[in-house]
Amino acid sequence: QSVLTQPPSVSGAPGQRVTISCTGSSSNIGAGYDVHWYQQLSGTAPKLLVYGNSNRPSGVPDRFSGSKSGTSASLAITGLQAEDEADYYCQSYDSSLSGSVFGGGTKLTVL
Amino acid sequence: QLQLQESGPGLVKPSETLSLTCTVSGASITTTSFYWGWIRQPPGKGLEWIGSIYYNGNTYYNPSLKSRVTISVDTSNNQFSLKLSSVPAADTAVYYCARHFRAGYNNLGYFDFWGQGTLVTVSS
């Protein structure tokens, strides 16, 4: 059971928009700690996609965007492409655990 | 360009100690803005943060693993290491090292650079 809750899977057709939710609690997201998102392509290491709730590292397309409200955060992907098929993870800090926590991951399937 | 590389045995016997080292190149491990962390991923499962260390030796550990984990840093060789004791088969995973942004007092941020990962199998 992960501290941050994500849907196990989402899917969308090429060109569509999908969102992935990440639900936390008052000791992590709700306490104001930043949420970060990672993309993990099959067989590779995770890659930082969004940091500080809504910031993109250099080289990440603006099709990827993050937002946060209350005890939840979301990753939106617009103009879905076949290459976006991957696992996505959210991550934050939890004050009760005094450490970093990950969501359980969401598998994105491009139909 | 910053690079991290994990090294260590790929096979560990149950009840023994898993030991891995991460070698950092392209940046100094003594940078004040970052911790250095370990994350693992069991086959077919999600990511689990193990712990992180600052260049001065300050550490954060996952409470669920804290009794078995030791992370240390070797600034002279730009490396940091993980030891996980009394391993059961459930510790079989790909182990990643990563640079961990120091978000502030009692706050850890994102992992921006990752090693490629190394599979450690716990089996007799």
PDB file of C-alpha atoms in Angstrom:
ATOM      1  CA  GLN A   1       0.000   0.000   0.000  1.00  0.00           C
ATOM      2  CA  SER A   2       1.670   3.198  -1.196  1.00  0.00           C
ATOM      3  CA  VAL A   3       1.439   6.455   0.747  1.00  0.00           C
ATOM      4  CA  LEU A   4       0.551   8.224  -2.501  1.00  0.00           C
ATOM      5  CA  THR A   5      -2.327   6.666  -4.476  1.00  0.00           C
ATOM      6  CA  GLN A   6      -2.323   6.493  -8.261  1.00  0.00           C
ATOM      7  CA  PRO A   7      -4.672   4.651 -10.641  1.00  0.00           C
ATOM      8  CA  PRO A   8      -3.026   1.413 -11.810  1.00  0.00           C
ATOM      9  CA  SER A   9      -3.684   2.183 -15.457  1.00  0.00           C
ATOM     10  CA  VAL A  10      -4.944   4.799 -17.886  1.00  0.00           C
ATOM     11  CA  SER A  11      -5.258   4.730 -21.648  1.00  0.00           C
ATOM     12  CA  GLY A  12      -5.896   7.032 -24.564  1.00  0.00           C
ATOM     13  CA  ALA A  13      -5.760   7.226 -28.324  1.00  0.00           C
ATOM     14  CA  PRO A  14      -3.013   9.102 -30.177  1.00  0.00           C
ATOM     15  CA  GLY A  15      -3.631  12.830 -30.064  1.00  0.00           C
ATOM     16  CA  GLN A  16      -5.890  12.659 -27.025  1.00  0.00           C
ATOM     17  CA  ARG A  17      -5.366  14.106 -23.557  1.00  0.00           C
ATOM     18  CA  VAL A  18      -4.993  11.935 -20.477  1.00  0.00           C
ATOM     19  CA  THR A  19      -4.528  12.767 -16.818  1.00  0.00           C
ATOM     20  CA  ILE A  20      -2.977  10.746 -14.021  1.00  0.00           C
ATOM     21  CA  SER A  21      -3.955  11.530 -10.451  1.00  0.00           C
ATOM     22  CA  CYS A  22      -1.860  11.261  -7.309  1.00  0.00           C
ATOM     23  CA  THR A  23      -3.707  11.412  -3.989  1.00  0.00           C
ATOM     24  CA  GLY A  24      -1.913  11.974  -0.711  1.00  0.00           C
ATOM     25  CA  SER A  25      -2.746  13.241   2.747  1.00  0.00           C
ATOM     26  CA  SER A  26      -2.166  16.021   5.241  1.00  0.00           C
ATOM     27  CA  SER A  27       1.353  14.791   6.010  1.00  0.00           C
ATOM     28  CA  ASN A  28       2.638  15.005   2.438  1.00  0.00           C
ATOM     29  CA  ILE A  29       0.906  16.775  -0.459  1.00  0.00           C
ATOM     30  CA  GLY A  30      -1.640  18.439   1.811  1.00  0.00           C
ATOM     31  CA  ALA A  31       1.133  19.762   4.036  1.00  0.00           C
ATOM     32  CA  GLY A  32       2.491  21.762   1.126  1.00  0.00           C
ATOM     33  CA  TYR A  33       5.325  19.500   0.037  1.00  0.00           C
ATOM     34  CA  ASP A  34       6.081  19.530  -3.661  1.00  0.00           C
ATOM     35  CA  VAL A  35       5.029  16.738  -6.007  1.00  0.00           C
ATOM     36  CA  HIS A  36       7.337  15.395  -8.697  1.00  0.00           C
ATOM     37  CA  TRP A  37       6.611  13.085 -11.607  1.00  0.00           C
ATOM     38  CA  TYR A  38       8.730  10.468 -13.373  1.00  0.00           C
ATOM     39  CA  GLN A  39       8.383   8.553 -16.611  1.00  0.00           C
ATOM     40  CA  GLN A  40       9.777   5.032 -16.813  1.00  0.00           C
ATOM     41  CA  LEU A  41       9.999   3.459 -20.234  1.00  0.00           C
ATOM     42  CA  SER A  42      10.171  -0.303 -20.328  1.00  0.00           C
ATOM     43  CA  GLY A  43      13.513  -1.627 -19.103  1.00  0.00           C
ATOM     44  CA  THR A  44      15.000   1.786 -18.329  1.00  0.00           C
ATOM     45  CA  ALA A  45      15.631   3.961 -15.288  1.00  0.00           C
ATOM     46  CA  PRO A  46      12.978   6.513 -14.303  1.00  0.00           C
ATOM     47  CA  LYS A  47      13.327   9.977 -15.837  1.00  0.00           C
ATOM     48  CA  LEU A  48      12.316  13.199 -14.091  1.00  0.00           C
ATOM     49  CA  LEU A  49       9.348  14.637 -15.987  1.00  0.00           C
ATOM     50  CA  VAL A  50       7.963  17.358 -13.705  1.00  0.00           C
ATOM     51  CA  TYR A  51       9.437  18.807 -10.516  1.00  0.00           C
ATOM     52  CA  GLY A  52       8.100  21.246  -7.973  1.00  0.00           C
ATOM     53  CA  ASN A  53       4.475  20.479  -8.938  1.00  0.00           C
ATOM     54  CA  SER A  54       4.549  22.093 -12.373  1.00  0.00           C
ATOM     55  CA  ASN A  55       8.101  22.688 -13.610  1.00  0.00           C
ATOM     56  CA  ARG A  56       9.608  20.805 -16.544  1.00  0.00           C
ATOM     57  CA  PRO A  57      13.321  19.980 -16.781  1.00  0.00           C
ATOM     58  CA  SER A  58      15.062  21.072 -19.941  1.00  0.00           C
ATOM     59  CA  GLY A  59      14.169  18.810 -22.842  1.00  0.00           C
ATOM     60  CA  VAL A  60      10.773  17.658 -21.567  1.00  0.00           C
ATOM     61  CA  PRO A  61       8.046  18.575 -24.086  1.00  0.00           C
ATOM     62  CA  ASP A  62       5.360  21.025 -22.992  1.00  0.00           C
ATOM     63  CA  ARG A  63       2.798  18.305 -23.725  1.00  0.00           C
ATOM     64  CA  PHE A  64       3.507  17.214 -20.163  1.00  0.00           C
ATOM     65  CA  SER A  65       2.182  19.424 -17.373  1.00  0.00           C
ATOM     66  CA  GLY A  66       1.673  19.065 -13.647  1.00  0.00           C
ATOM     67  CA  SER A  67      -0.655  20.644 -11.139  1.00  0.00           C
ATOM     68  CA  LYS A  68      -1.444  20.376  -7.457  1.00  0.00           C
ATOM     69  CA  SER A  69      -4.470  21.199  -5.333  1.00  0.00           C
ATOM     70  CA  GLY A  70      -5.134  20.326  -1.712  1.00  0.00           C
ATOM     71  CA  THR A  71      -4.039  16.765  -1.009  1.00  0.00           C
ATOM     72  CA  SER A  72      -3.817  15.753  -4.684  1.00  0.00           C
ATOM     73  CA  ALA A  73      -1.755  16.339  -7.779  1.00  0.00           C
ATOM     74  CA  SER A  74      -2.199  15.544 -11.453  1.00  0.00           C
ATOM     75  CA  LEU A  75      -0.055  14.935 -14.491  1.00  0.00           C
ATOM     76  CA  ALA A  76      -1.627  15.823 -17.817  1.00  0.00           C
ATOM     77  CA  ILE A  77      -0.345  14.619 -21.163  1.00  0.00           C
ATOM     78  CA  THR A  78      -1.766  16.247 -24.278  1.00  0.00           C
ATOM     79  CA  GLY A  79      -1.320  15.218 -27.899  1.00  0.00           C
ATOM     80  CA  LEU A  80      -0.704  11.628 -26.827  1.00  0.00           C
ATOM     81  CA  GLN A  81       1.990   9.828 -28.807  1.00  0.00           C
ATOM     82  CA  ALA A  82       2.927   6.160 -29.031  1.00  0.00           C
ATOM     83  CA  GLU A  83       6.269   6.941 -27.390  1.00  0.00           C
ATOM     84  CA  ASP A  84       4.453   8.139 -24.254  1.00  0.00           C
ATOM     85  CA  GLU A  85       3.517   4.552 -23.408  1.00  0.00           C
ATOM     86  CA  ALA A  86       5.281   4.012 -20.093  1.00  0.00           C
ATOM     87  CA  ASP A  87       4.862   3.807 -16.322  1.00  0.00           C
ATOM     88  CA  TYR A  88       4.426   7.118 -14.488  1.00  0.00           C
ATOM     89  CA  TYR A  89       5.178   7.732 -10.817  1.00  0.00           C
ATOM     90  CA  CYS A  90       4.472  10.633  -8.507  1.00  0.00           C
ATOM     91  CA  GLN A  91       6.737  11.407  -5.548  1.00  0.00           C
ATOM     92  CA  SER A  92       6.692  13.752  -2.573  1.00  0.00           C
ATOM     93  CA  TYR A  93       7.984  14.152   0.981  1.00  0.00           C
ATOM     94  CA  ASP A  94       6.089  12.878   4.012  1.00  0.00           C
ATOM     95  CA  SER A  95       6.627  14.574   7.350  1.00  0.00           C
ATOM     96  CA  SER A  96       5.245  11.660   9.380  1.00  0.00           C
ATOM     97  CA  LEU A  97       7.721   9.280   7.770  1.00  0.00           C
ATOM     98  CA  SER A  98      10.486  11.875   7.511  1.00  0.00           C
ATOM     99  CA  GLY A  99      11.311  10.725   4.040  1.00  0.00           C
ATOM    100  CA  SER A 100      10.472  10.564   0.383  1.00  0.00           C
ATOM    101  CA  VAL A 101       7.465   8.594  -0.807  1.00  0.00           C
ATOM    102  CA  PHE A 102       6.391   7.334  -4.229  1.00  0.00           C
ATOM    103  CA  GLY A 103       3.009   6.549  -5.668  1.00  0.00           C
ATOM    104  CA  GLY A 104       2.354   2.992  -6.779  1.00  0.00           C
ATOM    105  CA  GLY A 105       2.732   3.913 -10.432  1.00  0.00           C
ATOM    106  CA  THR A 106       0.346   4.209 -13.380  1.00  0.00           C
ATOM    107  CA  LYS A 107       0.730   2.318 -16.633  1.00  0.00           C
ATOM    108  CA  LEU A 108      -0.203   4.441 -19.624  1.00  0.00           C
ATOM    109  CA  THR A 109      -1.338   2.568 -22.698  1.00  0.00           C
ATOM    110  CA  VAL A 110      -1.591   4.371 -26.030  1.00  0.00           C
ATOM    111  CA  LEU A 111      -4.362   2.636 -27.957  1.00  0.00           C
TER     112      LEU A 111
ATOM    113  CA  GLN B   1      27.282  15.662 -17.839  1.00  0.00           C
ATOM    114  CA  LEU B   2      26.520  14.089 -14.479  1.00  0.00           C
ATOM    115  CA  GLN B   3      26.582  10.300 -14.458  1.00  0.00           C
ATOM    116  CA  LEU B   4      25.931   7.758 -11.721  1.00  0.00           C
ATOM    117  CA  GLN B   5      26.951   4.103 -11.913  1.00  0.00           C
ATOM    118  CA  GLU B   6      25.944   1.342  -9.519  1.00  0.00           C
ATOM    119  CA  SER B   7      28.299  -1.550  -8.847  1.00  0.00           C
ATOM    120  CA  GLY B   8      28.257  -4.640  -6.666  1.00  0.00           C
ATOM    121  CA  PRO B   9      27.343  -8.328  -6.577  1.00  0.00           C
ATOM    122  CA  GLY B  10      24.324  -9.382  -8.604  1.00  0.00           C
ATOM    123  CA  LEU B  11      23.617 -12.358  -6.367  1.00  0.00           C
ATOM    124  CA  VAL B  12      23.355 -12.378  -2.575  1.00  0.00           C
ATOM    125  CA  LYS B  13      22.442 -15.278  -0.320  1.00  0.00           C
ATOM    126  CA  PRO B  14      19.466 -15.002   2.054  1.00  0.00           C
ATOM    127  CA  SER B  15      20.369 -13.624   5.514  1.00  0.00           C
ATOM    128  CA  GLU B  16      23.576 -12.067   4.167  1.00  0.00           C
ATOM    129  CA  THR B  17      24.347  -8.379   3.554  1.00  0.00           C
ATOM    130  CA  LEU B  18      23.698  -6.676   0.224  1.00  0.00           C
ATOM    131  CA  SER B  19      26.399  -4.121  -0.608  1.00  0.00           C
ATOM    132  CA  LEU B  20      26.340  -1.652  -3.497  1.00  0.00           C
ATOM    133  CA  THR B  21      28.408   1.389  -4.430  1.00  0.00           C
ATOM    134  CA  CYS B  22      27.433   4.334  -6.594  1.00  0.00           C
ATOM    135  CA  THR B  23      30.222   6.206  -8.378  1.00  0.00           C
ATOM    136  CA  VAL B  24      29.439   9.783  -9.339  1.00  0.00           C
ATOM    137  CA  SER B  25      31.184  11.451 -12.271  1.00  0.00           C
ATOM    138  CA  GLY B  26      30.755  14.866 -13.812  1.00  0.00           C
ATOM    139  CA  ALA B  27      29.994  16.620 -10.526  1.00  0.00           C
ATOM    140  CA  SER B  28      31.253  16.697  -6.971  1.00  0.00           C
ATOM    141  CA  ILE B  29      29.403  14.697  -4.375  1.00  0.00           C
ATOM    142  CA  THR B  30      30.105  17.561  -1.925  1.00  0.00           C
ATOM    143  CA  THR B  31      27.713  19.941  -3.668  1.00  0.00           C
ATOM    144  CA  THR B  32      25.593  21.651  -1.044  1.00  0.00           C
ATOM    145  CA  SER B  33      22.312  21.494  -2.929  1.00  0.00           C
ATOM    146  CA  PHE B  34      21.898  17.752  -3.131  1.00  0.00           C
ATOM    147  CA  TYR B  35      21.617  14.550  -1.189  1.00  0.00           C
ATOM    148  CA  TRP B  36      22.485  11.214  -2.828  1.00  0.00           C
ATOM    149  CA  GLY B  37      19.906   8.470  -2.692  1.00  0.00           C
ATOM    150  CA  TRP B  38      19.077   4.820  -3.235  1.00  0.00           C
ATOM    151  CA  ILE B  39      15.786   3.613  -4.699  1.00  0.00           C
ATOM    152  CA  ARG B  40      14.784   0.047  -5.527  1.00  0.00           C
ATOM    153  CA  GLN B  41      12.212  -1.630  -7.738  1.00  0.00           C
ATOM    154  CA  PRO B  42      11.237  -5.292  -7.307  1.00  0.00           C
ATOM    155  CA  PRO B  43      10.517  -7.091 -10.591  1.00  0.00           C
ATOM    156  CA  GLY B  44       7.181  -5.938 -11.991  1.00  0.00           C
ATOM    157  CA  LYS B  45       6.515  -3.590  -9.069  1.00  0.00           C
ATOM    158  CA  GLY B  46       6.827   0.087  -8.214  1.00  0.00           C
ATOM    159  CA  LEU B  47       9.586   2.315  -6.880  1.00  0.00           C
ATOM    160  CA  GLU B  48      10.595   2.321  -3.203  1.00  0.00           C
ATOM    161  CA  TRP B  49      12.899   4.943  -1.694  1.00  0.00           C
ATOM    162  CA  ILE B  50      15.519   3.350   0.559  1.00  0.00           C
ATOM    163  CA  GLY B  51      17.419   6.331   1.910  1.00  0.00           C
ATOM    164  CA  SER B  52      19.588   9.335   1.109  1.00  0.00           C
ATOM    165  CA  ILE B  53      22.840  10.820   2.390  1.00  0.00           C
ATOM    166  CA  TYR B  54      24.393  14.303   2.406  1.00  0.00           C
ATOM    167  CA  TYR B  55      28.113  14.778   1.828  1.00  0.00           C
ATOM    168  CA  ASN B  56      28.625  15.481   5.547  1.00  0.00           C
ATOM    169  CA  GLY B  57      27.109  12.101   6.438  1.00  0.00           C
ATOM    170  CA  ASN B  58      23.617  13.228   7.402  1.00  0.00           C
ATOM    171  CA  THR B  59      21.097  10.569   6.425  1.00  0.00           C
ATOM    172  CA  TYR B  60      17.404  10.000   5.885  1.00  0.00           C
ATOM    173  CA  TYR B  61      16.136   6.405   5.823  1.00  0.00           C
ATOM    174  CA  ASN B  62      12.853   4.770   4.897  1.00  0.00           C
ATOM    175  CA  PRO B  63      11.373   3.786   8.286  1.00  0.00           C
ATOM    176  CA  SER B  64      10.350   0.374   6.929  1.00  0.00           C
ATOM    177  CA  LEU B  65      13.982  -0.471   6.145  1.00  0.00           C
ATOM    178  CA  LYS B  66      15.830   1.658   8.688  1.00  0.00           C
ATOM    179  CA  SER B  67      16.787  -1.208  11.013  1.00  0.00           C
ATOM    180  CA  ARG B  68      18.640  -2.979   8.184  1.00  0.00           C
ATOM    181  CA  VAL B  69      20.045  -0.088   6.123  1.00  0.00           C
ATOM    182  CA  THR B  70      23.314   1.800   6.294  1.00  0.00           C
ATOM    183  CA  ILE B  71      24.231   4.429   3.702  1.00  0.00           C
ATOM    184  CA  SER B  72      27.716   5.942   3.770  1.00  0.00           C
ATOM    185  CA  VAL B  73      29.643   8.467   1.701  1.00  0.00           C
ATOM    186  CA  ASP B  74      33.247   8.554   0.493  1.00  0.00           C
ATOM    187  CA  THR B  75      33.954  12.100  -0.650  1.00  0.00           C
ATOM    188  CA  SER B  76      37.562  11.352  -1.615  1.00  0.00           C
ATOM    189  CA  ASN B  77      36.380   8.903  -4.268  1.00  0.00           C
ATOM    190  CA  ASN B  78      33.112  10.679  -5.104  1.00  0.00           C
ATOM    191  CA  GLN B  79      31.117   7.601  -4.121  1.00  0.00           C
ATOM    192  CA  PHE B  80      28.345   6.606  -1.779  1.00  0.00           C
ATOM    193  CA  SER B  81      27.340   3.135  -0.698  1.00  0.00           C
ATOM    194  CA  LEU B  82      24.403   1.046   0.469  1.00  0.00           C
ATOM    195  CA  LYS B  83      24.429  -1.860   2.878  1.00  0.00           C
ATOM    196  CA  LEU B  84      21.240  -3.825   3.523  1.00  0.00           C
ATOM    197  CA  SER B  85      21.592  -6.567   6.112  1.00  0.00           C
ATOM    198  CA  SER B  86      19.784  -9.866   6.717  1.00  0.00           C
ATOM    199  CA  VAL B  87      18.256  -9.907   3.256  1.00  0.00           C
ATOM    200  CA  PRO B  88      15.262 -12.132   2.444  1.00  0.00           C
ATOM    201  CA  ALA B  89      14.212 -13.090  -1.085  1.00  0.00           C
ATOM    202  CA  ALA B  90      11.817 -10.130  -1.062  1.00  0.00           C
ATOM    203  CA  ASP B  91      14.813  -7.782  -1.324  1.00  0.00           C
ATOM    204  CA  THR B  92      15.358  -8.976  -4.897  1.00  0.00           C
ATOM    205  CA  ALA B  93      15.084  -5.828  -6.994  1.00  0.00           C
ATOM    206  CA  VAL B  94      16.737  -3.432  -9.383  1.00  0.00           C
ATOM    207  CA  TYR B  95      18.638  -0.955  -7.207  1.00  0.00           C
ATOM    208  CA  TYR B  96      19.101   2.598  -8.473  1.00  0.00           C
ATOM    209  CA  CYS B  97      21.281   5.390  -7.165  1.00  0.00           C
ATOM    210  CA  ALA B  98      20.236   8.965  -7.879  1.00  0.00           C
ATOM    211  CA  ARG B  99      20.961  12.593  -7.089  1.00  0.00           C
ATOM    212  CA  HIS B 100      18.371  13.896  -4.626  1.00  0.00           C
ATOM    213  CA  PHE B 101      17.565  17.592  -4.455  1.00  0.00           C
ATOM    214  CA  ARG B 102      17.860  19.104  -0.971  1.00  0.00           C
ATOM    215  CA  ALA B 103      14.592  20.997  -0.742  1.00  0.00           C
ATOM    216  CA  GLY B 104      15.207  22.518   2.685  1.00  0.00           C
ATOM    217  CA  TYR B 105      15.177  21.752   6.363  1.00  0.00           C
ATOM    218  CA  ASN B 106      13.394  18.426   6.920  1.00  0.00           C
ATOM    219  CA  ASN B 107      12.402  18.281   3.284  1.00  0.00           C
ATOM    220  CA  LEU B 108      13.697  16.188   0.427  1.00  0.00           C
ATOM    221  CA  GLY B 109      12.862  16.982  -3.175  1.00  0.00           C
ATOM    222  CA  TYR B 110      13.160  15.312  -6.536  1.00  0.00           C
ATOM    223  CA  PHE B 111      15.618  12.819  -8.037  1.00  0.00           C
ATOM    224  CA  ASP B 112      17.035  14.461 -11.153  1.00  0.00           C
ATOM    225  CA  PHE B 113      19.826  12.141 -12.296  1.00  0.00           C
ATOM    226  CA  TRP B 114      19.628   8.358 -12.029  1.00  0.00           C
ATOM    227  CA  GLY B 115      22.028   5.491 -12.574  1.00  0.00           C
ATOM    228  CA  GLN B 116      21.025   2.758 -14.997  1.00  0.00           C
ATOM    229  CA  GLY B 117      20.216   0.403 -12.128  1.00  0.00           C
ATOM    230  CA  THR B 118      21.610  -2.961 -11.121  1.00  0.00           C
ATOM    231  CA  LEU B 119      19.625  -6.138 -10.517  1.00  0.00           C
ATOM    232  CA  VAL B 120      20.360  -7.839  -7.217  1.00  0.00           C
ATOM    233  CA  THR B 121      18.899 -11.294  -6.754  1.00  0.00           C
ATOM    234  CA  VAL B 122      18.619 -12.815  -3.289  1.00  0.00           C
ATOM    235  CA  SER B 123      18.822 -16.564  -3.628  1.00  0.00           C
ATOM    236  CA  SER B 124      20.753 -19.491  -2.254  1.00  0.00           C
TER     237      SER B 124
END
